[in-house]
């Protein structure tokens, strides 16, 4: 097992990962879906309607519930579902979010591509990321 495989396994061990259908249910109940995919991927494949676009490089600043640069309305009790292409980078990001103080942070198993394959709604991609 490589070092990154061990890091990923450790991250996933602390998450209650969700599949596409459950993610859609949680979003309908108020969970914040955070898309960390690069813009080129969002343009090519689309976006989850209602998702918040945050570049991975600034994710921790946007998800720190005590930070001055956090997403509007974000608290430690906010359920957050992080989405990447296939569910690898999002696992690492969700574990980081938990360490920041978001105990309900998780990620989407299979990423955006699993969402799309499940036939769930997809919007035209290309929304700008939050600054």
Coordinates of C-alpha atoms in Angstrom, one line a residue:
X1 CA 0.0 0.0 0.0
X2 CA 1.4 3.4 -0.9
X3 CA 1.5 6.4 1.4
X4 CA -1.4 8.1 -0.4
X5 CA -3.4 4.9 -0.2
X6 CA -2.9 4.8 3.6
X7 CA -3.8 8.5 3.8
X8 CA -7.0 7.8 1.9
X9 CA -7.9 4.8 3.9
X10 CA -7.4 6.7 7.1
X11 CA -9.6 9.6 5.9
X12 CA -12.4 7.2 4.8
X13 CA -12.3 5.4 8.1
X14 CA -13.6 8.5 9.8
X15 CA -16.2 9.4 7.3
X16 CA -19.8 8.3 6.9
X17 CA -19.6 8.4 3.1
X18 CA -22.9 8.7 1.1
X19 CA -24.0 7.5 -2.3
X20 CA -25.6 9.7 -4.9
X21 CA -29.2 9.1 -3.9
X22 CA -28.5 9.7 -0.2
X23 CA -26.5 12.8 -1.1
X24 CA -29.5 14.2 -3.1
X25 CA -31.8 13.5 -0.1
X26 CA -29.4 15.2 2.3
X27 CA -29.1 18.2 0.0
X28 CA -32.9 18.5 -0.1
X29 CA -32.8 18.5 3.7
X30 CA -30.3 21.4 3.8
X31 CA -26.9 19.8 3.5
X32 CA -24.4 22.0 1.6
X33 CA -22.9 20.2 -1.5
X34 CA -19.4 21.6 -2.2
X35 CA -17.9 20.9 -5.6
X36 CA -14.1 21.0 -5.6
X37 CA -13.6 19.9 -9.2
X38 CA -11.5 22.0 -11.6
X39 CA -13.5 24.4 -13.8
X40 CA -12.6 22.5 -17.0
X41 CA -14.3 19.4 -15.5
X42 CA -17.4 21.3 -14.5
X43 CA -17.6 22.8 -18.0
X44 CA -17.2 19.5 -19.7
X45 CA -19.5 17.4 -17.4
X46 CA -21.8 19.7 -15.7
X47 CA -22.6 20.5 -12.0
X48 CA -24.9 19.4 -9.3
X49 CA -27.7 22.0 -9.1
X50 CA -27.4 24.1 -6.0
X51 CA -23.9 23.1 -5.3
X52 CA -21.3 25.6 -4.0
X53 CA -18.2 25.8 -6.1
X54 CA -15.0 26.1 -4.0
X55 CA -11.5 25.6 -5.4
X56 CA -9.6 23.0 -3.5
X57 CA -6.8 25.4 -2.8
X58 CA -9.1 27.6 -0.6
X59 CA -11.4 24.9 0.8
X60 CA -10.1 25.0 4.4
X61 CA -10.7 28.8 4.6
X62 CA -14.2 28.4 3.3
X63 CA -15.1 25.5 5.6
X64 CA -13.6 26.7 8.9
X65 CA -16.8 27.3 10.9
X66 CA -14.9 29.8 13.1
X67 CA -13.1 31.5 10.2
X68 CA -13.8 35.0 8.8
X69 CA -13.7 33.6 5.2
X70 CA -16.2 30.8 5.8
X71 CA -19.2 30.1 3.6
X72 CA -22.1 32.3 4.6
X73 CA -24.3 30.5 7.1
X74 CA -21.8 27.7 7.8
X75 CA -21.7 26.5 11.4
X76 CA -20.2 23.4 13.1
X77 CA -23.7 21.8 12.8
X78 CA -23.9 22.2 9.0
X79 CA -23.9 18.9 7.1
X80 CA -21.4 19.2 4.2
X81 CA -21.0 16.8 1.3
X82 CA -17.8 17.3 -0.7
X83 CA -17.7 16.3 -4.4
X84 CA -14.8 15.7 -6.7
X85 CA -14.7 13.7 -10.0
X86 CA -14.6 10.1 -8.6
X87 CA -14.6 10.3 -4.8
X88 CA -10.9 10.3 -4.0
X89 CA -9.8 13.9 -3.4
X90 CA -13.2 14.5 -1.8
X91 CA -12.5 11.9 0.9
X92 CA -9.3 13.7 1.8
X93 CA -11.0 17.1 1.8
X94 CA -13.9 15.8 3.9
X95 CA -11.5 14.5 6.5
X96 CA -9.8 17.9 6.5
X97 CA -13.2 19.5 7.0
X98 CA -13.9 17.3 10.0
X99 CA -10.6 18.3 11.6
X100 CA -11.5 22.0 11.1
X101 CA -14.7 21.4 13.2
X102 CA -17.3 20.2 10.8
X103 CA -18.2 16.7 12.3
X104 CA -21.0 16.2 9.7
X105 CA -18.7 16.6 6.7
X106 CA -18.5 13.7 4.3
X107 CA -18.1 13.0 0.6
X108 CA -19.9 11.5 -2.3
X109 CA -19.0 7.9 -3.1
X110 CA -18.0 7.8 -6.8
X111 CA -18.0 11.6 -7.0
X112 CA -19.8 13.7 -9.6
X113 CA -19.6 10.9 -12.1
X114 CA -21.6 8.5 -9.8
X115 CA -24.2 11.3 -9.4
X116 CA -24.5 11.7 -13.1
X117 CA -24.6 7.9 -13.7
X118 CA -27.4 7.6 -11.2
X119 CA -29.5 9.9 -13.4
X120 CA -29.7 12.7 -10.8
X121 CA -30.1 16.3 -12.0
X122 CA -27.1 17.9 -13.7
X123 CA -26.9 21.6 -14.5
X124 CA -24.7 23.2 -17.2
X125 CA -21.2 23.6 -15.8
X126 CA -18.9 26.5 -15.7
X127 CA -20.2 28.4 -12.6
X128 CA -17.4 30.5 -11.1
X129 CA -15.8 29.4 -7.9
X130 CA -16.3 31.5 -4.8
X131 CA -13.4 33.9 -4.4

